[in-house]
XYZ file of C-alpha atoms in Angstrom:
696
model
C 108.019 100.007 134.726
C 105.514 102.889 135.010
C 105.910 104.451 131.606
C 105.566 100.927 129.806
C 102.324 100.531 131.572
C 101.244 103.982 130.477
C 102.181 103.149 126.906
C 100.005 100.180 126.987
C 97.027 101.962 128.275
C 97.603 104.634 125.542
C 98.299 102.184 122.654
C 95.201 99.740 123.106
C 93.087 102.842 123.548
C 94.354 104.354 120.134
C 94.039 100.768 118.673
C 90.459 100.751 119.709
C 89.758 104.146 118.536
C 91.317 103.462 114.952
C 89.767 100.048 114.444
C 86.591 99.628 116.665
C 87.724 96.137 117.630
C 86.150 95.274 120.957
C 89.350 93.264 122.168
C 91.336 96.503 122.142
C 88.926 98.318 124.305
C 88.794 95.270 126.928
C 92.661 95.298 126.935
C 92.682 99.095 127.629
C 90.228 98.678 130.270
C 92.359 95.835 131.905
C 95.433 98.081 131.903
C 93.565 100.944 133.329
C 92.034 99.058 136.002
C 95.538 97.532 136.924
C 96.990 100.949 137.235
C 94.306 102.323 139.461
C 94.213 99.646 141.873
C 97.993 99.198 142.385
C 98.389 99.386 146.113
C 101.746 101.592 145.663
C 100.222 103.885 143.252
C 100.587 107.323 144.996
C 97.478 109.279 146.190
C 98.207 112.021 143.496
C 98.307 109.426 140.758
C 101.856 110.404 139.482
C 103.530 107.149 139.692
C 106.791 106.104 140.800
C 109.228 105.217 138.133
C 108.677 101.373 138.539
C 105.582 99.984 140.361
C 107.551 97.409 141.843
C 110.839 99.237 143.001
C 111.779 97.929 146.371
C 112.677 101.401 147.500
C 109.162 102.910 147.356
C 108.258 105.358 148.759
C 111.912 106.446 148.882
C 112.543 106.692 145.123
C 111.727 109.121 142.237
C 108.493 109.759 140.379
C 107.840 109.986 136.735
C 105.552 112.776 135.738
C 105.814 111.579 131.972
C 104.049 108.560 132.779
C 101.103 110.433 134.484
C 100.564 112.831 131.500
C 100.534 109.762 129.029
C 98.167 108.149 131.430
C 95.849 111.349 131.703
C 95.554 111.761 127.964
C 94.862 107.996 127.566
C 92.066 107.972 130.336
C 90.464 111.017 128.670
C 90.306 109.320 125.325
C 89.295 106.091 126.944
C 86.408 108.032 128.778
C 84.869 109.026 125.355
C 85.061 105.365 123.834
C 84.014 103.250 126.596
C 80.077 102.934 126.434
C 79.798 101.972 130.168
C 78.780 105.160 131.904
C 80.539 103.770 135.272
C 83.802 103.122 133.507
C 83.702 106.125 131.584
C 83.225 108.194 134.609
C 85.994 106.395 136.583
C 88.445 107.224 133.637
C 87.569 110.919 133.453
C 87.953 111.041 137.200
C 91.496 109.538 137.156
C 92.474 111.960 134.277
C 91.230 114.906 135.953
C 93.088 114.043 139.184
C 96.431 113.515 137.246
C 96.074 116.657 135.549
C 95.232 118.605 138.655
C 98.439 117.037 140.287
C 100.704 117.753 137.307
C 99.287 121.329 137.367
C 100.295 122.041 141.028
C 103.508 123.467 142.160
C 104.709 119.931 143.063
C 105.147 119.285 139.238
C 104.719 122.491 137.195
C 108.097 124.568 136.771
C 107.926 128.322 137.447
C 108.101 130.507 134.404
C 111.684 131.015 133.177
C 113.103 127.971 135.129
C 113.928 124.408 133.831
C 114.929 125.577 130.597
C 111.334 126.467 129.245
C 109.954 122.953 130.186
C 106.490 122.827 131.728
C 106.674 119.612 133.855
C 109.483 118.614 136.424
C 110.310 115.258 137.873
C 110.063 112.890 134.961
C 112.489 109.901 134.642
C 114.158 108.494 131.540
C 115.944 105.218 132.612
C 116.828 104.523 136.117
C 118.739 101.357 135.203
C 120.866 103.197 132.801
C 121.097 106.144 135.129
C 119.753 108.222 132.250
C 117.628 111.398 132.599
C 116.659 110.827 136.356
C 114.347 113.322 138.046
C 114.343 115.887 135.010
C 111.899 117.490 132.542
C 111.315 115.700 129.389
C 109.910 116.861 126.114
C 107.432 113.998 125.854
C 106.170 114.596 129.378
C 105.294 118.044 128.201
C 103.873 116.714 124.921
C 101.257 114.411 126.456
C 100.669 116.802 129.114
C 99.577 119.461 126.601
C 97.696 116.884 124.582
C 95.669 115.758 127.646
C 94.903 119.402 128.574
C 93.601 119.904 124.813
C 91.451 116.794 124.919
C 89.950 117.871 128.244
C 89.187 121.413 126.810
C 87.429 119.771 123.990
C 85.444 117.441 125.972
C 84.230 120.343 128.272
C 83.519 122.257 125.210
C 81.442 119.551 123.648
C 79.299 118.975 126.582
C 77.975 122.478 126.355
C 77.547 122.319 122.527
C 75.771 118.713 122.628
C 72.433 120.253 123.901
C 72.247 122.799 121.186
C 73.383 120.399 118.414
C 71.402 117.732 116.869
C 73.567 116.295 114.021
C 76.743 114.553 115.379
C 78.048 114.630 111.646
C 78.170 117.335 109.227
C 78.987 116.801 105.508
C 80.218 119.588 103.249
C 80.519 119.216 99.545
C 84.107 120.722 98.417
C 85.240 121.521 94.941
C 86.612 118.372 93.396
C 89.850 120.478 92.345
C 90.362 121.622 96.007
C 93.021 120.373 98.388
C 91.413 120.744 101.807
C 94.509 121.288 104.482
C 94.524 119.692 107.910
C 94.774 123.269 109.315
C 91.405 124.260 108.101
C 88.720 124.946 110.483
C 85.937 126.573 108.449
C 83.987 125.032 105.431
C 81.341 126.001 103.160
C 79.195 123.986 101.183
C 80.125 123.931 97.541
C 76.967 122.594 96.147
C 77.598 122.115 92.438
C 76.397 119.710 89.965
C 79.181 117.788 87.971
C 78.592 117.680 84.319
C 79.967 114.564 82.635
C 80.176 112.651 79.375
C 79.456 108.746 79.346
C 82.693 106.937 79.844
C 84.198 109.677 82.099
C 84.217 109.671 85.875
C 82.337 112.016 88.354
C 84.920 112.791 91.219
C 83.575 114.303 94.301
C 85.303 115.590 97.722
C 83.214 115.820 100.934
C 84.528 117.211 104.185
C 83.392 115.575 107.419
C 83.198 117.345 110.667
C 81.614 116.783 113.976
C 81.266 118.138 117.411
C 82.083 114.854 119.102
C 84.731 112.333 119.123
C 83.844 109.640 116.571
C 85.406 106.422 115.214
C 84.788 103.636 112.641
C 83.705 106.102 110.089
C 82.365 104.683 106.697
C 81.237 106.232 103.652
C 78.442 104.699 101.596
C 77.189 106.055 98.132
C 73.899 105.568 96.429
C 74.992 105.983 92.690
C 71.452 106.691 91.360
C 72.034 103.990 88.893
C 75.344 105.080 87.515
C 78.467 102.899 87.621
C 80.971 101.455 90.074
C 81.910 103.800 93.113
C 85.219 103.945 94.696
C 85.311 105.874 98.048
C 88.541 106.646 100.106
C 89.771 108.770 102.862
C 92.356 111.279 101.771
C 95.628 111.213 103.833
C 98.051 113.797 104.248
C 101.711 113.362 103.186
C 104.712 115.731 104.240
C 106.743 117.640 101.662
C 109.699 119.588 102.641
C 110.741 120.855 99.160
C 108.704 123.313 97.472
C 108.728 124.329 93.765
C 110.509 127.575 93.010
C 108.694 130.689 92.012
C 105.178 129.101 91.807
C 103.019 132.084 92.778
C 99.996 129.936 93.182
C 101.603 127.480 95.464
C 99.372 126.082 98.125
C 101.112 127.176 101.446
C 100.327 124.700 104.410
C 101.717 125.645 107.778
C 102.829 122.072 108.777
C 103.885 121.127 104.952
C 101.406 118.577 104.810
C 99.003 118.146 101.888
C 96.073 115.537 101.061
C 97.015 113.148 98.338
C 96.704 109.137 98.882
C 93.210 107.974 98.759
C 92.996 105.056 101.301
C 90.063 102.960 100.485
C 90.253 100.159 103.035
C 90.594 101.927 106.365
C 87.902 103.244 108.642
C 88.780 106.524 110.227
C 88.571 108.169 113.632
C 87.462 111.699 113.950
C 88.319 113.929 116.865
C 85.786 116.639 117.677
C 86.355 119.973 115.773
C 88.743 118.160 113.495
C 87.691 117.147 109.817
C 88.353 114.358 107.393
C 87.937 114.361 103.766
C 86.301 111.523 101.771
C 86.896 111.236 97.976
C 84.134 109.734 95.924
C 84.712 108.639 92.133
C 81.939 107.220 90.304
C 82.096 105.478 86.868
C 79.832 106.700 84.307
C 78.915 103.890 82.096
C 78.773 104.256 78.303
C 75.151 103.502 78.382
C 74.293 105.837 81.219
C 70.802 107.433 80.959
C 71.449 111.124 80.046
C 69.901 113.490 82.511
C 70.307 114.717 86.179
C 71.216 111.834 88.626
C 70.478 112.376 92.418
C 73.085 110.651 94.238
C 73.673 110.539 97.964
C 76.573 110.003 100.574
C 75.772 108.519 103.979
C 78.496 108.783 106.580
C 78.122 106.454 109.357
C 80.288 106.274 112.657
C 80.423 104.860 116.136
C 80.025 107.131 119.169
C 80.254 105.590 122.629
C 79.128 102.321 121.135
C 76.218 103.596 119.290
C 75.799 104.355 115.582
C 75.384 107.722 114.221
C 74.955 108.829 110.670
C 74.271 111.605 108.270
C 73.191 111.675 104.765
C 73.784 114.303 101.962
C 72.377 114.318 98.357
C 74.602 115.524 95.474
C 74.013 115.592 91.773
C 75.559 114.316 88.505
C 74.447 115.682 85.009
C 75.169 113.114 82.332
C 75.197 114.327 78.718
C 74.239 112.278 75.781
C 78.005 112.153 74.793
C 80.204 109.037 74.903
C 83.826 108.974 74.967
C 85.432 106.726 72.222
C 86.311 103.125 73.584
C 89.907 103.774 72.520
C 91.815 106.473 74.255
C 93.798 108.583 71.678
C 96.351 110.379 74.106
C 99.321 108.055 74.970
C 100.235 108.270 78.636
C 102.943 106.682 80.479
C 104.297 107.259 84.058
C 107.405 105.046 84.378
C 107.181 102.183 86.898
C 109.944 100.134 88.289
C 109.030 96.465 88.840
C 111.737 95.995 91.548
C 110.276 98.690 93.789
C 107.261 96.389 94.130
C 109.134 95.212 97.443
C 107.565 98.324 99.241
C 104.362 96.450 98.898
C 105.748 93.679 101.005
C 107.514 95.562 103.772
C 110.762 96.148 101.624
C 111.293 92.345 100.906
C 110.465 90.760 97.580
C 112.120 88.325 95.062
C 111.431 88.458 91.267
C 110.853 84.677 91.798
C 107.947 85.337 94.295
C 104.469 84.979 93.008
C 103.644 88.175 94.958
C 106.070 89.980 92.510
C 103.799 89.369 89.541
C 100.573 89.915 91.447
C 102.038 93.335 92.560
C 102.832 94.112 88.985
C 99.185 93.371 88.073
C 97.894 95.725 90.549
C 100.027 98.485 89.444
C 98.849 97.615 85.995
C 95.198 97.605 86.912
C 95.438 100.950 88.634
C 97.268 102.557 85.576
C 94.831 101.348 83.387
C 92.025 102.598 85.496
C 93.547 106.109 85.517
C 94.272 106.403 81.835
C 97.773 104.873 81.596
C 98.077 103.052 78.331
C 101.765 103.012 77.734
C 104.260 101.267 79.915
C 108.118 101.453 80.597
C 109.426 97.997 80.368
C 112.500 98.302 82.689
C 112.668 94.605 83.160
C 114.882 93.709 80.092
C 115.182 90.255 78.648
C 117.745 88.225 80.307
C 121.271 87.860 78.816
C 122.488 84.157 79.174
C 125.119 82.051 77.716
C 124.490 79.811 74.736
C 124.877 76.025 75.348
C 128.473 76.175 73.952
C 129.303 79.289 76.149
C 130.753 80.950 73.062
C 127.961 83.613 72.808
C 125.034 85.004 74.562
C 121.278 84.801 73.712
C 118.169 86.360 75.160
C 115.762 84.805 77.704
C 112.395 86.336 77.425
C 110.632 84.304 80.172
C 110.135 87.116 82.476
C 109.878 89.818 80.011
C 107.110 87.855 78.430
C 105.295 87.253 81.756
C 105.218 90.909 82.518
C 104.114 91.947 79.040
C 101.177 89.534 79.067
C 100.174 91.259 82.538
C 100.404 94.661 81.127
C 98.469 93.516 78.120
C 95.941 91.789 80.099
C 95.460 94.179 83.122
C 97.233 97.455 82.128
C 95.408 98.284 78.955
C 98.764 98.313 77.062
C 98.906 99.822 73.678
C 102.472 100.901 73.640
C 105.539 99.532 75.378
C 108.842 101.663 76.044
C 111.677 99.104 76.444
C 114.231 100.341 79.150
C 117.099 102.442 78.605
C 120.232 101.215 77.110
C 122.453 103.515 78.891
C 123.008 107.087 80.426
C 125.610 109.760 81.225
C 129.334 108.767 81.718
C 129.593 111.586 84.421
C 127.807 113.500 86.846
C 128.119 116.788 84.711
C 124.849 117.109 82.636
C 126.954 117.770 79.582
C 128.699 114.480 79.772
C 128.602 112.092 76.913
C 126.346 109.042 77.188
C 127.708 105.647 78.066
C 126.199 102.174 77.387
C 125.616 98.816 79.166
C 126.892 95.965 77.218
C 127.489 92.294 77.879
C 130.153 90.008 76.113
C 131.412 86.581 76.463
C 135.084 85.974 77.617
C 136.317 82.598 78.582
C 132.957 81.015 78.586
C 131.664 83.730 81.079
C 129.263 86.634 80.764
C 131.150 90.062 81.316
C 129.281 93.332 81.858
C 130.751 96.804 80.913
C 129.754 100.303 80.782
C 131.399 101.918 77.495
C 131.576 105.029 75.527
C 129.681 105.608 72.360
C 132.966 105.052 70.262
C 134.026 101.770 71.916
C 134.152 99.194 69.162
C 132.409 96.652 71.199
C 129.231 98.696 71.454
C 128.266 97.987 67.752
C 128.841 94.316 68.317
C 126.730 94.018 71.486
C 123.915 96.077 69.943
C 123.711 94.114 66.791
C 123.471 90.800 68.635
C 120.946 92.086 71.416
C 118.558 94.113 69.246
C 118.408 91.810 66.333
C 117.274 88.978 68.691
C 114.890 91.506 70.496
C 113.067 92.512 67.141
C 112.877 88.971 66.101
C 111.087 88.104 69.264
C 108.848 91.219 69.356
C 107.850 90.454 65.727
C 107.022 86.849 66.512
C 104.919 87.705 69.459
C 103.185 90.320 67.604
C 104.550 93.072 69.591
C 106.771 95.107 67.359
C 104.263 97.760 65.976
C 103.555 98.841 69.782
C 107.247 98.950 70.939
C 109.448 101.940 71.357
C 113.251 101.852 72.481
C 114.782 104.178 74.967
C 118.460 104.907 74.103
C 119.627 107.198 76.932
C 117.463 109.821 79.072
C 117.469 113.594 78.200
C 120.508 114.124 75.513
C 120.988 117.792 75.024
C 120.266 119.619 71.977
C 122.037 119.353 68.542
C 125.833 119.763 68.464
C 126.323 118.773 71.990
C 128.355 115.732 73.079
C 125.401 114.072 74.868
C 123.287 114.336 71.765
C 126.085 113.042 69.449
C 126.538 109.977 71.640
C 122.932 109.404 71.912
C 122.600 109.612 68.118
C 125.549 107.052 67.566
C 123.767 104.512 69.841
C 120.569 105.293 68.041
C 121.784 104.746 64.684
C 123.376 101.357 65.821
C 119.991 100.238 67.159
C 118.251 101.251 63.917
C 120.543 99.185 61.811
C 120.335 96.373 64.178
C 116.332 96.479 64.432
C 114.951 98.676 61.842
C 111.381 98.094 62.937
C 111.814 99.185 66.565
C 111.121 102.774 67.011
C 113.171 105.027 69.371
C 111.867 107.201 72.014
C 113.536 109.587 74.484
C 112.807 112.645 76.607
C 114.730 115.758 75.635
C 114.337 119.767 75.573
C 114.364 119.645 71.887
C 113.760 117.618 68.655
C 116.573 115.376 67.789
C 117.292 113.800 64.606
C 117.053 109.840 64.324
C 114.407 110.056 67.154
C 110.898 108.506 66.224
C 109.435 110.112 69.252
C 110.533 113.211 70.570
C 109.299 113.641 74.227
C 109.775 117.416 74.739
C 110.115 119.108 78.274
C 107.252 121.705 78.972
C 108.815 124.755 78.515
C 108.482 128.410 76.999
C 109.679 127.155 73.489
C 106.835 124.653 73.229
C 104.678 126.941 71.257
C 107.380 127.671 68.787
C 108.773 124.062 68.456
C 109.022 122.976 64.650
C 106.885 120.131 63.492
C 108.303 116.626 63.668
C 109.134 114.955 60.413
C 106.412 112.786 58.839
C 105.731 109.486 60.650
C 107.312 110.761 63.709
C 105.515 111.858 67.037
C 105.994 114.762 69.540
C 105.053 114.168 73.120
C 104.945 116.320 76.280
C 106.924 115.364 79.563
C 107.356 117.140 82.873
C 109.517 115.940 85.805
C 111.058 118.000 88.605
C 110.948 120.647 86.005
C 109.340 122.908 84.887
C 108.487 124.802 88.009
C 107.549 128.546 88.326
C 104.248 129.474 86.613
C 104.305 125.986 84.660
C 101.687 123.208 85.123
C 102.986 120.221 86.829
C 101.692 117.508 89.273
C 103.696 118.629 92.206
C 101.980 118.089 95.551
C 101.845 121.867 96.607
C 100.348 122.811 93.146
C 96.635 123.506 93.018
C 95.058 120.534 91.425
C 93.831 122.434 88.318
C 97.478 122.968 87.290
C 97.795 119.265 87.161
C 94.326 118.805 85.244
C 95.441 121.098 82.632
C 98.770 119.307 81.639
C 96.558 117.255 79.126
C 94.964 120.596 77.711
C 98.572 121.366 77.042
C 98.978 118.165 75.228
C 95.882 119.202 72.906
C 96.901 122.747 72.448
C 100.384 122.077 71.359
C 99.654 118.898 69.431
C 101.528 116.784 71.493
C 99.982 113.211 71.073
C 101.580 111.636 74.254
C 102.560 112.536 77.811
C 105.485 111.139 79.943
C 106.546 111.471 83.507
C 109.505 109.579 85.132
C 107.657 108.802 88.552
C 104.956 106.514 89.015
C 106.300 104.521 91.884
C 110.008 105.615 92.521
C 109.303 105.071 96.251
C 112.917 104.454 97.386
C 113.922 108.232 97.044
C 111.630 109.236 99.943
C 112.280 108.779 103.462
C 108.645 107.061 103.820
C 106.738 107.163 100.648
C 103.376 107.032 102.429
C 104.092 109.914 104.870
C 107.233 111.839 103.746
C 107.552 112.462 99.938
C 110.500 114.687 100.249
C 113.213 113.420 98.021
C 116.442 112.313 99.561
C 118.963 112.808 96.744
C 117.932 116.098 94.866
C 115.911 119.118 95.687
C 112.950 117.788 93.567
C 109.315 119.391 94.669
C 107.072 116.927 96.622
C 104.983 114.577 94.390
C 107.624 114.098 91.518
C 108.769 110.841 92.609
C 105.408 108.974 92.662
C 101.638 109.420 92.122
C 100.584 105.936 93.592
C 101.163 104.826 96.995
C 102.370 101.453 98.305
C 99.969 99.550 100.929
C 100.625 96.188 102.295
C 100.064 93.843 99.280
C 97.886 96.584 97.560
C 98.154 99.975 95.927
C 96.416 103.305 96.732
C 95.758 105.938 94.173
C 96.158 109.571 94.831
C 93.801 112.691 94.263
C 96.497 113.857 91.766
C 96.022 110.634 89.806
C 92.322 111.202 89.524
C 92.823 114.589 88.319
C 95.317 113.657 85.687
C 92.755 110.762 84.499
C 90.131 113.460 84.348
C 92.401 115.854 82.419
C 92.961 112.992 79.737
C 89.098 112.689 79.456
C 89.130 116.417 78.621
C 91.781 115.893 75.845
C 89.413 113.212 74.353
C 86.508 115.449 74.400
C 88.522 118.140 72.686
C 89.531 115.732 70.034
C 85.718 114.902 69.754
C 85.198 118.504 69.031
C 88.070 118.833 66.756
C 86.558 116.018 64.574
C 83.583 118.144 64.182
C 84.881 121.812 64.127
C 88.743 122.191 64.524
C 88.522 125.893 65.069
C 85.820 125.396 67.844
C 88.201 122.973 69.723
C 91.138 125.364 69.380
C 88.906 128.336 70.692
C 87.647 126.351 73.638
C 91.263 125.113 74.506
C 92.669 128.723 74.056
C 90.343 129.890 76.744
C 92.100 127.588 79.315
C 95.834 127.581 77.776
C 96.637 131.184 76.965
C 100.439 130.343 76.538
C 102.977 127.793 77.559
C 103.003 129.066 81.038
C 99.957 131.207 81.155
C 96.742 129.673 82.054
C 93.274 130.675 83.282
C 93.318 128.377 86.430
C 89.821 129.673 87.848
C 88.087 126.674 88.542
C 84.623 127.964 87.901
C 85.800 129.217 84.556
C 87.217 125.837 83.896
C 84.161 124.043 84.684
C 82.039 126.417 82.594
C 84.364 125.651 79.666
C 83.911 121.747 79.973
C 80.199 122.413 79.971
C 80.526 124.336 76.827
C 82.376 121.399 75.276
C 79.666 118.986 76.461
C 76.913 121.236 75.132
C 78.425 121.631 71.852
C 78.932 117.726 71.523
C 75.433 117.084 72.612
C 73.982 119.879 70.578
C 71.145 120.410 73.254
C 72.118 123.362 75.286
C 69.683 124.277 78.139
C 67.204 121.465 77.469
C 65.432 120.377 80.634
C 66.450 116.857 81.561
C 64.785 114.295 83.872
C 66.244 113.417 87.255
C 67.240 109.888 88.120
C 67.379 108.872 91.707
C-alpha cells in the first residue's frame, strides 16, 4: 500500500528528529531505499496506489503518497549526516515535487473545487475516493514546498552566519506566541530575596534545522535549577471584555513546562525555555553572573551557544513559614490521566501520583489542600449502624503532610444545589442503614434524616481529627457558593452548617461565596467590585479571596489568554484587601477538556482557557505551568509586603497601592512592577544603590 509506506517513511523520520535515537534514522533510511528501488515505482516517482497491484501499469496513481514522501525525504536529507544519502533523499524529493507541480497532477485554477493536486486515492479495496483530489495530499505538498523553500533559503544564509543558535532573553512575564518571528534581547537583571525564585525565559532561534535541543545552566552558586520547554495549548474560549487579552491567531498559548523532552527546532521557528532557579536562604548577597548553554544536533554534529544573565540577591530572607494560605482544589480520582486514563485507588501508583501532585503544589506555594477523598462509610459489625473507615483518608493526609507542605486541610463538600438553577436550595449526601445495608440518598436541608446523619458522621470525624492532632488545621466545606443573605441557597447552607457545628464544634466551616455569610468561619469571597467595601469578618474568622471562571473583564485572574502580570498580582490583591487566603477550584480538573495537554477548552460550560487546571498530566509525572510559576512568585510578593508591613504598615500599603489601584484597576506595566519590587527589596535591606560583588 503506497501511502502506508509513505507514512512509515514520514513517521520514522519525525521520530528521529524528535528523539535523536539512531534506530529511527536507520529505519527511515531502510524505508526510503525500499521505495526508491522498487521495480514498479514509476519514472516520475508518483506511485501507483499499491506497489503490488497486479494491474500495474493499468491502475490508478496516488499523488498523496508522493506528497507525503517528498516532505519526508526533504526532512530526512537534513537529518542524515551521510552526504551521499542526504543528496539522494533531496534528489528524490525534488523530482517528486517537480512531477506533482506539472500539468499531469496540478489542477487548473478554478477547477477541482479549489484543490491543488489531482489523482489521489483513498481506498481502492473500499472503492472510496478513487482518483480524486484529497485534502491531505495538498497539505503535505504545501508542507514539502515550504520545507524546500526553507532549505534553499538557509543554504544562502549559511555562509554569512556563524552562529547556528541564537538566544534572546525575554521578559519573565511575557507569553511568547508561536506566531512571533522577531525578537529583541530583554537584558534585565532579576532582583530577588533569599528564599525566592529567579524565573527567566529564553527564546531560541536558528537559521538551520536542529534536533535534540537541551539547555544547561550555570547557576553561579545559587540553588537548584529547573529547566523546561514551554509548549503551546489551544483555548477556544476567551474571557469576556478583557481589553488586555493576548490575541493569538491560532488560539494557542504557551503554558505547560515540559522538563523531560529534548526539542526539535525548524529553521526560522523558535522555542522558549523556562529557567527557574531556587535562591537559597543562605545565598550570598550580590550580583550573580549565571549562564545558559543551548546544545543541539545538526546533521550528526553538536552545535551550541552560550548566553550570560544576571541575578541580584538582596540581603533579605523570606520567613520559613508562608503566611498566605493557598489552595487550588485537586481531585485524587483524576490521577488516572497520568496513567492513560486507567487507575484504581488500590493501585500503588495512585498514591505515588498524589505524592507527585503534593510535591508540585508545595514547590509552588500551595499549603492548603482539598481532601475530596472522604472517610469511607462502612457497616458496623452488627450491621445496625455505620462507622467511618479512615484508612485511605489517613494515607492521603500523611502524604500531604510529608510532601505537600500541608498546613490546612479543607474536607470535601457535604452537598450542592438541588437543581440547575443557581437560586436552587442546597441538598446533601447522606448514608443510612436499612435492613442491614447502606442506603445513600440526596436530601433537602429540612429532611429529618439529615441531622441524624450529620451527628453520626461529623462526631466521628472530629474525634478522629482530634486524635490525630489534625483538628486545628481542618476546615469543612458544606456546599459550594451559597448566595447572599435571605436567599434559599444561603438558608439551606446555614441550616446544614449549624448541624455540623453542633456535631463537631471544633471543626471550622469554609466555603466560597460572593458575600460574607453568618456561621461561616472562613468566608472565601469572589474577587469583585465590592471587595474594597466588604465589611470586616467577625473576630476569630477569616476572609479569603477566590477566582474561578469569574471574574472576567478587567479583573485579575489566571486565564491562559491573560498577560502573566494579571496572574501575578492576584496575591497583591490578597494583601491590598487583607484577604489572608486564596482559593481556586481547578488544579487538575483535566476531564473537562478535550485533551488537557493540548486543548484546554472546557467542554461543559463557556469557561475561559486555563480555568480547569494549572498543572498538566504527563505519563506517570506532573508538568507545572508558567502560570503556576507566576502565581508562586506572586505569593512571595505577598510575603515581602507582609515583611514591610511588620516594619512600616503605611509603607507597605503605599507600595501595594502603586500596583493595585482598585478592585479591577491595576498598573500592569511590567517595568513599573519590577521597579516597585526593587523598592520593596531596597527598603527591607536598607542598602539602596550600594555596589555589590559579582559572583560567577
